[in-house]
Short mmCIF file of C-alpha atoms and ligand atoms in Angstrom, two decimals:
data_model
loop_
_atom_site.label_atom_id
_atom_site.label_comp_id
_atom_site.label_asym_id
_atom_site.label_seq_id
_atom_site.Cartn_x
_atom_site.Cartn_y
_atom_site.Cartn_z
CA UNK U 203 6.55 24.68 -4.83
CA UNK U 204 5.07 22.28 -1.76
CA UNK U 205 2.51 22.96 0.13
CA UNK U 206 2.12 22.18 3.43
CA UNK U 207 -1.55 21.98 4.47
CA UNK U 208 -2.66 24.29 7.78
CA UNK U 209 -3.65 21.20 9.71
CA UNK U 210 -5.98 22.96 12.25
CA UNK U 211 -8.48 22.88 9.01
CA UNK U 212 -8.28 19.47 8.39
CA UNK U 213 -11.24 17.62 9.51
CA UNK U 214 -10.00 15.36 11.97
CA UNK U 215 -12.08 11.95 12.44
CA UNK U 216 -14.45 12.17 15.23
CA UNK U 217 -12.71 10.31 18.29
CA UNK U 218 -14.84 7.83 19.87
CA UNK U 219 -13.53 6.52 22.94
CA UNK U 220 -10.10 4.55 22.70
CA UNK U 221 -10.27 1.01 22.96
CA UNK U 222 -13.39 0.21 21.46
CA UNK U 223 -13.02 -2.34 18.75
CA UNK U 224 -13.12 -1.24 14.80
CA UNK U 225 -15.59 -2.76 12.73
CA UNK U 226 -13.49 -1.51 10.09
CA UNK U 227 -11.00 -4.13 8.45
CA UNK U 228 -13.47 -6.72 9.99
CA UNK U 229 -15.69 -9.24 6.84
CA UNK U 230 -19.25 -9.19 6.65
CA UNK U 231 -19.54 -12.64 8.27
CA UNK U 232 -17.03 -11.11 11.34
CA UNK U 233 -19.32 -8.13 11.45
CA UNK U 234 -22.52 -9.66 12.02
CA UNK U 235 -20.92 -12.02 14.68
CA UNK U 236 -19.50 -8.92 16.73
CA UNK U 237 -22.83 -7.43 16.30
CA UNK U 238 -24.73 -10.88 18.11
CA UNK U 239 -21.95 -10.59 20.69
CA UNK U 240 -23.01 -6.60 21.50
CA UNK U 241 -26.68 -8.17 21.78
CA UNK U 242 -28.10 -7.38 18.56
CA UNK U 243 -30.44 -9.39 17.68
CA UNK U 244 -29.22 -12.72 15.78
CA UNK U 245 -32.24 -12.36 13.10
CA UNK U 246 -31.12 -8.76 12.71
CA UNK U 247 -27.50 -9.20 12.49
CA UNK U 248 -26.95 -10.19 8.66
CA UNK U 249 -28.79 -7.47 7.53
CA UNK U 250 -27.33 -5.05 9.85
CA UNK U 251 -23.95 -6.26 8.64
CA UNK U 252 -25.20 -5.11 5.06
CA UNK U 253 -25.85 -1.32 5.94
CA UNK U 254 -22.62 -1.09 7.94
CA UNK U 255 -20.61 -2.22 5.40
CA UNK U 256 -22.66 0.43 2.75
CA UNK U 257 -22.40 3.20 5.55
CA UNK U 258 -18.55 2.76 5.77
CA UNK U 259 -17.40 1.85 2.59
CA UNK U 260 -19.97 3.48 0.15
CA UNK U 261 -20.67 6.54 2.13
CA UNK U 262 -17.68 6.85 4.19
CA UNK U 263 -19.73 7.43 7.17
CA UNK U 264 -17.67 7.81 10.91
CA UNK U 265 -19.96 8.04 13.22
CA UNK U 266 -23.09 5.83 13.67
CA UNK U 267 -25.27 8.33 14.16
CA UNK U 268 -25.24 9.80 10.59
CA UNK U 269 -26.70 6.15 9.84
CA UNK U 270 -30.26 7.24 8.89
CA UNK U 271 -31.89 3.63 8.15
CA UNK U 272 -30.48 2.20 11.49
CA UNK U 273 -33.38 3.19 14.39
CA UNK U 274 -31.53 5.43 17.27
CA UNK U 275 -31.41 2.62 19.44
CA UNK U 276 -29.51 0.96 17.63
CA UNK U 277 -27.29 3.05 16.56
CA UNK U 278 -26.78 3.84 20.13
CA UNK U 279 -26.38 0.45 20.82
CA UNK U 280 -23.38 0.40 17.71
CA UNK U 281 -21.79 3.70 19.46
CA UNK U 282 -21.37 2.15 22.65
CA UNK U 283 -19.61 -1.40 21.75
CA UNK U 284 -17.32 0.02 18.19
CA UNK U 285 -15.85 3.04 16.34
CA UNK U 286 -15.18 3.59 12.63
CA UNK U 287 -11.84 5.44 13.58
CA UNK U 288 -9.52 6.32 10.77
CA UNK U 289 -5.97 7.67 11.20
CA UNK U 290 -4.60 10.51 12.19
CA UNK U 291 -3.35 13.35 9.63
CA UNK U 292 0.13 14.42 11.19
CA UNK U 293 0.85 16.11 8.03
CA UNK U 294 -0.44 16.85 3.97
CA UNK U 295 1.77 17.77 1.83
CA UNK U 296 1.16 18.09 -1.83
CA UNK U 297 4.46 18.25 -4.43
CA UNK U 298 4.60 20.65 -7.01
CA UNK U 299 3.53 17.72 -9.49
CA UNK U 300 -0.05 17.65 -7.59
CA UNK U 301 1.32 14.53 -5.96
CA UNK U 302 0.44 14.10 -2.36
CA UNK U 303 1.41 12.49 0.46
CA UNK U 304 0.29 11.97 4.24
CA UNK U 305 1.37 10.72 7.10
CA UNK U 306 -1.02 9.21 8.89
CA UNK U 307 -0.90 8.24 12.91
CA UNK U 308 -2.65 4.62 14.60
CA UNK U 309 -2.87 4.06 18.25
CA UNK U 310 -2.22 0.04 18.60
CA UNK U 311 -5.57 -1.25 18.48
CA UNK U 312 -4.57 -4.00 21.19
CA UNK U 313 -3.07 -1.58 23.77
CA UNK U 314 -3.56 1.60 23.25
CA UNK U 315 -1.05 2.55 26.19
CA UNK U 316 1.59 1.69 23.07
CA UNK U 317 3.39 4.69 21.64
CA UNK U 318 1.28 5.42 18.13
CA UNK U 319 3.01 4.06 14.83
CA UNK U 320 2.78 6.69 11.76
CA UNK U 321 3.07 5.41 8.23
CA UNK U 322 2.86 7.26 4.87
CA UNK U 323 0.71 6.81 1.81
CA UNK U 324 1.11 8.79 -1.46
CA UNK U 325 -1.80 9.80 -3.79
CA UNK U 326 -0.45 10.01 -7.19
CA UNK U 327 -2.70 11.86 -9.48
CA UNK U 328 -2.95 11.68 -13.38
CA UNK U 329 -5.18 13.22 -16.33
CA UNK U 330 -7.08 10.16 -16.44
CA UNK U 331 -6.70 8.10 -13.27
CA UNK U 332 -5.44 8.20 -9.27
CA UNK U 333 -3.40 5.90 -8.02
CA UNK U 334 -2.80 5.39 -4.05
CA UNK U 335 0.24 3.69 -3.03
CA UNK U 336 -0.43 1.69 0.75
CA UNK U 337 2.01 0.87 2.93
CA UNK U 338 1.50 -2.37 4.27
CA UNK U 339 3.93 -2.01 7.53
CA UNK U 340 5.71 -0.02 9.86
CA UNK U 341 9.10 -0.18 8.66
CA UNK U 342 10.44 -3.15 6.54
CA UNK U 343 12.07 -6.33 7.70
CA UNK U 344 14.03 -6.48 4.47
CA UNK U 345 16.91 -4.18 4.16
CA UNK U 346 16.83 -3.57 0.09
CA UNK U 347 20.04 -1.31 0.45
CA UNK U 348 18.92 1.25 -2.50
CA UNK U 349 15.42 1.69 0.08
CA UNK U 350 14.93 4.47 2.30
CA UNK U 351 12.23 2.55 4.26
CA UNK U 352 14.62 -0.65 4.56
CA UNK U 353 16.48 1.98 6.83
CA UNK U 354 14.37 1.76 9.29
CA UNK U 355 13.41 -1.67 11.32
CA UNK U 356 10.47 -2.99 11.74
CA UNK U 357 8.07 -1.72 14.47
CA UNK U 358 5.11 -3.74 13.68
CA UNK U 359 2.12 -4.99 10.95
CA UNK U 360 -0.50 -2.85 10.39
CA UNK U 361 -3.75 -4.41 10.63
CA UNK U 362 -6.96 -4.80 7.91
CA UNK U 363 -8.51 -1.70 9.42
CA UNK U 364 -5.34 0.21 9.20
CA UNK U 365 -4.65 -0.80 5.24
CA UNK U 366 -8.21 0.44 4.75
CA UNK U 367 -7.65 3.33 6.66
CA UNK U 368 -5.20 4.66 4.31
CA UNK U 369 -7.74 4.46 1.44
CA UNK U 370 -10.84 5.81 3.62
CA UNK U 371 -8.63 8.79 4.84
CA UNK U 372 -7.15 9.40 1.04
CA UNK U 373 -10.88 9.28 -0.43
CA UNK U 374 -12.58 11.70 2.60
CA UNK U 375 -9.51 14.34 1.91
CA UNK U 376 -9.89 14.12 -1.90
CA UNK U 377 -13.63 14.46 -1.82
CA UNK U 378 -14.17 11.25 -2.96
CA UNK U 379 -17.47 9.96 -1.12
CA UNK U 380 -20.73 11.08 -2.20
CA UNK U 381 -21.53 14.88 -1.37
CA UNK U 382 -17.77 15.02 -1.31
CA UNK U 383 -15.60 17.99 -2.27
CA UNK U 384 -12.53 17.94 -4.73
CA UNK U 385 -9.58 19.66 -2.47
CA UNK U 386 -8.43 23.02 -4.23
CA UNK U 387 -5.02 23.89 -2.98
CA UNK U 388 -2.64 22.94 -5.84
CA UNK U 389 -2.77 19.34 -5.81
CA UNK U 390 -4.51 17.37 -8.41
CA UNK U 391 -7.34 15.17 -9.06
CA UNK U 392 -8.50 13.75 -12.10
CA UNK U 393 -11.09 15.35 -14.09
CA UNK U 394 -14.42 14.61 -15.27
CA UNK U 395 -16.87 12.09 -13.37
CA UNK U 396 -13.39 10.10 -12.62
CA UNK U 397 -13.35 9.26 -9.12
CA UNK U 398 -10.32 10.13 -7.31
CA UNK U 399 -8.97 7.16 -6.60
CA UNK U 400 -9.10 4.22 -8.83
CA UNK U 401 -6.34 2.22 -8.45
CA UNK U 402 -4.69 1.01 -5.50
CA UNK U 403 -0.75 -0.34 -5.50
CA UNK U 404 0.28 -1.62 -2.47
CA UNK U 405 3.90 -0.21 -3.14
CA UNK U 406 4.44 1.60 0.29
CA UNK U 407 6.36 0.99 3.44
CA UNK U 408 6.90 -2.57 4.13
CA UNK U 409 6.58 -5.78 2.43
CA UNK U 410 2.83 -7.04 1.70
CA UNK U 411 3.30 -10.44 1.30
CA UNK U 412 4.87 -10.67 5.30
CA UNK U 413 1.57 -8.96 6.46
CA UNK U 414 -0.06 -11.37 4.20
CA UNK U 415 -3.58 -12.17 6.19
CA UNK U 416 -3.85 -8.36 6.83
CA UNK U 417 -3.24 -7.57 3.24
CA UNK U 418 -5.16 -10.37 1.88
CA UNK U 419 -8.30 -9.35 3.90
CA UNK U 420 -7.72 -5.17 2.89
CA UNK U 421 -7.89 -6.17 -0.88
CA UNK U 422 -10.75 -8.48 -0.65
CA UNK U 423 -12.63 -5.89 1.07
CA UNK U 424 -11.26 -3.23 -1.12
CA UNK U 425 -12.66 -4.87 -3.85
CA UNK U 426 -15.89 -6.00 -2.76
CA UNK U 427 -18.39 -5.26 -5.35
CA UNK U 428 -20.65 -3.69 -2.45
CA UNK U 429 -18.09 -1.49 -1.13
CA UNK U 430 -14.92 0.58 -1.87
CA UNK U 431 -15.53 -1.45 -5.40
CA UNK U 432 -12.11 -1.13 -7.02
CA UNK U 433 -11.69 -3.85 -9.78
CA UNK U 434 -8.86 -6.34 -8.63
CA UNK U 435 -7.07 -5.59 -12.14
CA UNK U 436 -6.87 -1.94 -10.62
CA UNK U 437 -4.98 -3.28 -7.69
CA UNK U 438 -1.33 -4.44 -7.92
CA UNK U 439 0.85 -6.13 -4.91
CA UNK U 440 4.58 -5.10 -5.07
CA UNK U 441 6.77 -7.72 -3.88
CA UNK U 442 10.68 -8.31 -3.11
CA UNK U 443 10.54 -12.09 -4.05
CA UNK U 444 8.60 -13.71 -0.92
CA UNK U 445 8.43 -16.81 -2.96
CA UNK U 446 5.86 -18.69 -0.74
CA UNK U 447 3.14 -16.45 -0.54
CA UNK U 448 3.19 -15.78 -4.22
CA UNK U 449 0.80 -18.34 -5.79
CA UNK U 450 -1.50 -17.52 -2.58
CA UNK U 451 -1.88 -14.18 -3.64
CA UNK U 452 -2.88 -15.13 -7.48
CA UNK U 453 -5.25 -17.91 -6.26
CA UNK U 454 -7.00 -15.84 -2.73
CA UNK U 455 -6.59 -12.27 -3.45
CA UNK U 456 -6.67 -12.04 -7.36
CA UNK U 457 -4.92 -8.87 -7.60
CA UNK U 458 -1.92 -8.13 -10.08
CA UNK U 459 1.75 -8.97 -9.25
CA UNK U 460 4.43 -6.52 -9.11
CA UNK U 461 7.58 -8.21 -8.56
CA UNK U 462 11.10 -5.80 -7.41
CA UNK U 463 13.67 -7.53 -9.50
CA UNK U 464 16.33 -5.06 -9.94
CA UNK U 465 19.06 -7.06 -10.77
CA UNK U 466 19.46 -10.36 -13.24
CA UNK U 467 22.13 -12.30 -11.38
CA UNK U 468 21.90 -13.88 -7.75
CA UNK U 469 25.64 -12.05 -6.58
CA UNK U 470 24.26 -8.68 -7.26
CA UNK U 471 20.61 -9.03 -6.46
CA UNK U 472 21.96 -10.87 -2.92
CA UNK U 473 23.05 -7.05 -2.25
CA UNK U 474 20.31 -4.90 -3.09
CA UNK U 475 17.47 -7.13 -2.26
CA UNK U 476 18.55 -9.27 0.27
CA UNK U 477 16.22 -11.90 -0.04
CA UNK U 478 17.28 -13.23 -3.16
CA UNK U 479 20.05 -15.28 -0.56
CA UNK U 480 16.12 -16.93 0.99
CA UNK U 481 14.78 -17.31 -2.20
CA UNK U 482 17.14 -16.76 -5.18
CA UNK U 483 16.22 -15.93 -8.92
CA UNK U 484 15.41 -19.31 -10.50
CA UNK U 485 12.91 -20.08 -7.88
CA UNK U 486 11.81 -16.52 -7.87
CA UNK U 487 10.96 -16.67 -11.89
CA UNK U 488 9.62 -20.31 -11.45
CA UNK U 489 6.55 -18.82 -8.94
CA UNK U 490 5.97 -16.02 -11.06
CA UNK U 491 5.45 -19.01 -14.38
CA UNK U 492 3.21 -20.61 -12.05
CA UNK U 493 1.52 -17.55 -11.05
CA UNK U 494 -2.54 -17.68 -11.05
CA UNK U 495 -4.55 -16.29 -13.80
CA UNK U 496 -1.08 -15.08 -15.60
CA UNK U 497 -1.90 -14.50 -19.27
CA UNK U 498 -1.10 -11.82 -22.12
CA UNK U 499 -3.85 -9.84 -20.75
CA UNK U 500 -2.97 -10.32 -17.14
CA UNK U 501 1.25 -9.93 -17.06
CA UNK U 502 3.21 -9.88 -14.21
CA UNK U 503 5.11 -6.27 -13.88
CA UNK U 504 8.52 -6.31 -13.37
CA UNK U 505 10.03 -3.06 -11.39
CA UNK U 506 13.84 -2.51 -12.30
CA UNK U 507 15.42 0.01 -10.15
CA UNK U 508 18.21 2.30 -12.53
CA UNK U 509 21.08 2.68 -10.42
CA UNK U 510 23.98 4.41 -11.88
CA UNK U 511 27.19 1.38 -13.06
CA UNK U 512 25.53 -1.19 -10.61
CA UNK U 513 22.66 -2.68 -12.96
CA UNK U 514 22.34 -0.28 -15.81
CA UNK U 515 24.73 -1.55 -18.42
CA UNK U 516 23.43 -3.05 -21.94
CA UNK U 517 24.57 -6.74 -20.81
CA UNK U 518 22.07 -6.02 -17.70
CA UNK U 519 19.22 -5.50 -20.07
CA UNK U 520 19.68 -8.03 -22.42
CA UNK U 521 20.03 -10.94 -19.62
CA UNK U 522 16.52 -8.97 -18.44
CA UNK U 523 15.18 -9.71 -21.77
CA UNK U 524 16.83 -13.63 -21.85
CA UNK U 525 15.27 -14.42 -17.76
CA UNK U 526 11.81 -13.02 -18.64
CA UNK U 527 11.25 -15.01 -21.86
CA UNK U 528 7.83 -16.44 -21.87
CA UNK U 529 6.50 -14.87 -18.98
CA UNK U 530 3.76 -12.61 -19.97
CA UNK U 531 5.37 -9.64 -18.20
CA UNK U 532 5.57 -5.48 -18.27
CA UNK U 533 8.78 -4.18 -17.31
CA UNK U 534 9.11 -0.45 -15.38
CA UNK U 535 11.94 1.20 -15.03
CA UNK U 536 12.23 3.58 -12.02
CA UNK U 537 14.71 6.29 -12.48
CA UNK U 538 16.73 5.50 -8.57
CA UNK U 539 14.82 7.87 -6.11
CA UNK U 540 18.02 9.74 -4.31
CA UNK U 541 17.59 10.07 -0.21
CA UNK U 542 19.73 10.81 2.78
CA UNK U 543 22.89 8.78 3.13
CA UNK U 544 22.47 6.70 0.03
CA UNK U 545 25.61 6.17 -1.59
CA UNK U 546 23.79 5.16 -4.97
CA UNK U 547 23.25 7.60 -7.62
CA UNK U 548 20.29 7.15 -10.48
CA UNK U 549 21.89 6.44 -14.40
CA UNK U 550 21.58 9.09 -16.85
CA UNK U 551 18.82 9.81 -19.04
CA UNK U 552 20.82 8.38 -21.95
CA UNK U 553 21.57 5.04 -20.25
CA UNK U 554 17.97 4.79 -18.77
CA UNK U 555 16.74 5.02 -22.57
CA UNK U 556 19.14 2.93 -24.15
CA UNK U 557 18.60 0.41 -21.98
CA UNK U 558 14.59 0.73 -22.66
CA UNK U 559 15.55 0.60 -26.03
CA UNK U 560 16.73 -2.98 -25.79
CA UNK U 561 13.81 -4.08 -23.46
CA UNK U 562 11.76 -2.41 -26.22
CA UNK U 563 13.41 -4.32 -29.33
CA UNK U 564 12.68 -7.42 -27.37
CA UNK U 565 8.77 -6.51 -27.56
CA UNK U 566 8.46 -5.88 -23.93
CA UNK U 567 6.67 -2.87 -22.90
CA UNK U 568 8.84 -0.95 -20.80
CA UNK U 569 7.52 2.17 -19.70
CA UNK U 570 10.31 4.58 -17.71
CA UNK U 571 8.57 5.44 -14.30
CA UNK U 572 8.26 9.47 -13.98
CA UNK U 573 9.28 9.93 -10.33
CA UNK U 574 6.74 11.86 -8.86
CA UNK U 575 6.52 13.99 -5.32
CA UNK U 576 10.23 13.87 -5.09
CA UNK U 577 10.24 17.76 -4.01
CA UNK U 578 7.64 16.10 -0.54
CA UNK U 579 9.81 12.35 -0.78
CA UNK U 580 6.58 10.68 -2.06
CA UNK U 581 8.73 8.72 -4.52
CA UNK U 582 9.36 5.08 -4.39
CA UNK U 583 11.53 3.95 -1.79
CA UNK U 584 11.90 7.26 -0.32
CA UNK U 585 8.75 6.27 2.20
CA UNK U 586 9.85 6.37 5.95
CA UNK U 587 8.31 7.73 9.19
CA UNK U 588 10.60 8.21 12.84
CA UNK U 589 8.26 5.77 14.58
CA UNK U 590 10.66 3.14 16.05
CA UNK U 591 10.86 -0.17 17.39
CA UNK U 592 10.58 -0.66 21.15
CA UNK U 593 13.43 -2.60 23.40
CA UNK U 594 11.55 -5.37 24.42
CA UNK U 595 11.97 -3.93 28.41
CA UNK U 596 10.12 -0.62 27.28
CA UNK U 597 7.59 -2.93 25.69
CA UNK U 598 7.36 -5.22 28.57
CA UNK U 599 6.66 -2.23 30.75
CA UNK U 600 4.00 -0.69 28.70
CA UNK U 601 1.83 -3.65 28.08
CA UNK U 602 2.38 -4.96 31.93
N1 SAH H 751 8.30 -4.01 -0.27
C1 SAH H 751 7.65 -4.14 -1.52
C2 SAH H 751 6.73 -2.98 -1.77
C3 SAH H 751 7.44 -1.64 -1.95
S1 SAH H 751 7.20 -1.16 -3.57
C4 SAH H 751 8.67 -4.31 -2.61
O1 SAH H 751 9.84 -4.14 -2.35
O2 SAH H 751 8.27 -4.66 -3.73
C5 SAH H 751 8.32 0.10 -3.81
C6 SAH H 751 9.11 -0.10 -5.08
O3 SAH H 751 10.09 0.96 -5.15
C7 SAH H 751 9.87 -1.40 -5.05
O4 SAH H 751 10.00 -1.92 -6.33
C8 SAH H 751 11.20 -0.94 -4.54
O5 SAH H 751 12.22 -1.86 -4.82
C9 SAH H 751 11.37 0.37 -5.26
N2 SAH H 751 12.36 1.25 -4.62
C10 SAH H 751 12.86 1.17 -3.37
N3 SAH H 751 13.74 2.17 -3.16
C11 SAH H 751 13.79 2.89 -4.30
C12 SAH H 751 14.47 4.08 -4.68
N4 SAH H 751 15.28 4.70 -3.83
N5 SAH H 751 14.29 4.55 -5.92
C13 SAH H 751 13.42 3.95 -6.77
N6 SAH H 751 12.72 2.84 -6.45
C14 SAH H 751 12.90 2.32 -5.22
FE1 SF4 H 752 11.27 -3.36 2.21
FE2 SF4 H 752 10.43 -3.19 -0.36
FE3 SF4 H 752 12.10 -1.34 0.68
FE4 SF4 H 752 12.97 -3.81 0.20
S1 SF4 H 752 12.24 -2.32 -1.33
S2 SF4 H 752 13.37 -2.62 2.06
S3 SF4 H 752 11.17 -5.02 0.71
S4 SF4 H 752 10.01 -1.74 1.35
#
């Protein structure tokens, strides 16, 4: 069963006038400056800083007059010069599994004369815990050929705001701020005094660490203590390999590492993640040694793709076992998430455990990923929206 949700009663984010700039996405510091710039006053603007921050990311207030402790003024004052604008809902669906999944619409902040870009993010409930998987662009420009989203090109980078979007939008519609109410149409949430979401994985459309500064500032935020709050061991960045911007992320962001291996030798992982021909497997495995703060109780996960005769054979898991040696790493298995016009197929059940089974023996941890949402495509690497990339003439004319 999926449920598509009647969208006319969906709360839709108050609009405040286009073109206003977010505060949302923006530091504490970068508040407080905007806020001296919109002639608050500069003794004031610190503090004022302080209960925006609380309003938006504590109490997932919208609008600036539901700010009590501000004086009208103010708050008047705020109205006029920003918005707290979150995304659009162009749909909710919710799987059959209580997974859910939105897509979510952004006007460009810089022009809003642009056509909007629309991105999907996927809230994958447990017993215990929530995760929400981000997408970090608009498209992908990596073409990993088992990916649905590396079908479709890169339009552009989505911006702090529009990272922290996703989560603002996901907690509001899961009744996650205070006074909040649990949604009750077949989807799930965790039980208890568990809050909805509590972990992050930036495992949606696009590759993270090429939107690094956007993604860097989201977590950081994300995980302020005064904020959204969510421990950085509860956040993990996915990436293909973008060897660079690896030991960045360990030493200015803090988060986990998820790294997409899928395949133990260069010739094969040149063809299903491309760039492994940039930045091939030695030098790959050498960044993730090096990696920040890696220890046994901080391991590096290591997502291996099943795909049916390409990568699945014993050999495959053994040389899986021999690359990883003394990197303190988790290994997942995703059963291959089928989509339209893939020509790869997912290995059997039998294959998929045997192969655990060696990874296993080895001492590795190797947990086989249940796909979830695949009834809404809310699985990984089934993530893609129809927004496309402007000719640079249709551009041109637009932003004239
Ligand atoms: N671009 C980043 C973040 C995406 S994470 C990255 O590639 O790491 C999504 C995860 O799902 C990645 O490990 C990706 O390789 C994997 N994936 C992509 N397509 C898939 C599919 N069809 N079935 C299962 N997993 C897939
Ligand atoms: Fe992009 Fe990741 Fe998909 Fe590769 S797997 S195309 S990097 S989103």
């Amino acid at each position: 069963m999926t449920i598509s949700l009647d969208l006319s009663t969906v709360p839709m984010p108050r609009s405040t006038a286009p073109g206003k700039p977010s505060l949302v996405g923006l530091s504490k510091p970068e508040i407080a400056a905007r806020l001296v710039e919109a002639g608050i006053a500069e003794r004031d603007a610190k503090m004022r800083a302080t209960q925006l921050w609380n309003w938006i990311y504590v109490n997932g207030v919208t609008d600036f007059d539901g700010m009590t402790n501000i004086q009208k003024g103010v708050r008047a004052q705020l109205g006029e010069n920003f918005q707290l604008d979150r995304p659009e809902i162009v749909s909710e669906q919710v799987s059959s599994d209580g997974t859910r999944k939105w897509l979510f619409r952004y006007r460009d902040p810089q022009n809003p004369r642009l056509p909007p870009v629309e991105i999907e993010t996927v809230y994958i409930p447990e017993e215990d815990r929530g995760t929400l998987c981000v997408s970090s662009q608009v498209g992908c420009t990596l073409t990993c050929s088992f990916c649905h989203t590396g079908t479709q090109r890169l339009v552009r980078n989505l911006t702090a705001g529009e990272i922290l979007g996703q989560i603002l939008m996901a907690r509001e519609r899961l009744g996650d701020f205070p006074g909040g109410v649990r949604p009750d149409d077949g989807g799930l949430v965790p039980g208890g005094e568990s809050r909805a979401i509590t972990n992050v994985v930036m495992m949606g459309m696009g590759e993270p660490l090429y939107n690094y500064d956007n993604v860097k500032q989201a977590l950081l935020i994300a995980s302020d203590e005064a904020g959204i709050s969510l421990s950085k061991r509860r956040i993990t960045l996915s990436t293909s390999g973008v060897v660079p911007q690896i030991e960045p992320t360990g030493r200015e962001i803090g988060v986990m590492l998820a790294i997409s291996l899928h395949a133990v030798r260069n010739d094969l992982r040149d063809m299903l993640v491309p760039i492994n021909k940039k930045y091939p497997l030695e030098e790959l495995l050498a960044a993730c040694r090096n990696f920040p703060g890696l220890s046994n109780a901080r391991r590096i996960t290591f997502e291996y793709v099943m795909l049916k005769d390409i990568n699945d054979s014993d050999a495959d898991a053994k040389e899986l076992v021999r690359l990883l040696a003394n990197i303190p790493a988790k290994i997942n298995l995703i059963p291959f998430n089928p989509w339209p016009g893939t020509n790869y197929d997912c290995s059997s059940s039998a294959r998929i455990e045997r192969f655990a089974d060696i990874v296993n023996r080895a001492g590795y941890a190797s947990p086989v990923r249940t796909p979830r949402g695949r009834d809404i495509f809310a699985a990984c690497g089934q993530l893609k929206s129809e927004t496309e990339r402007l000719r640079k003439t249709e551009r041109d004319a637009l932003t004239a």
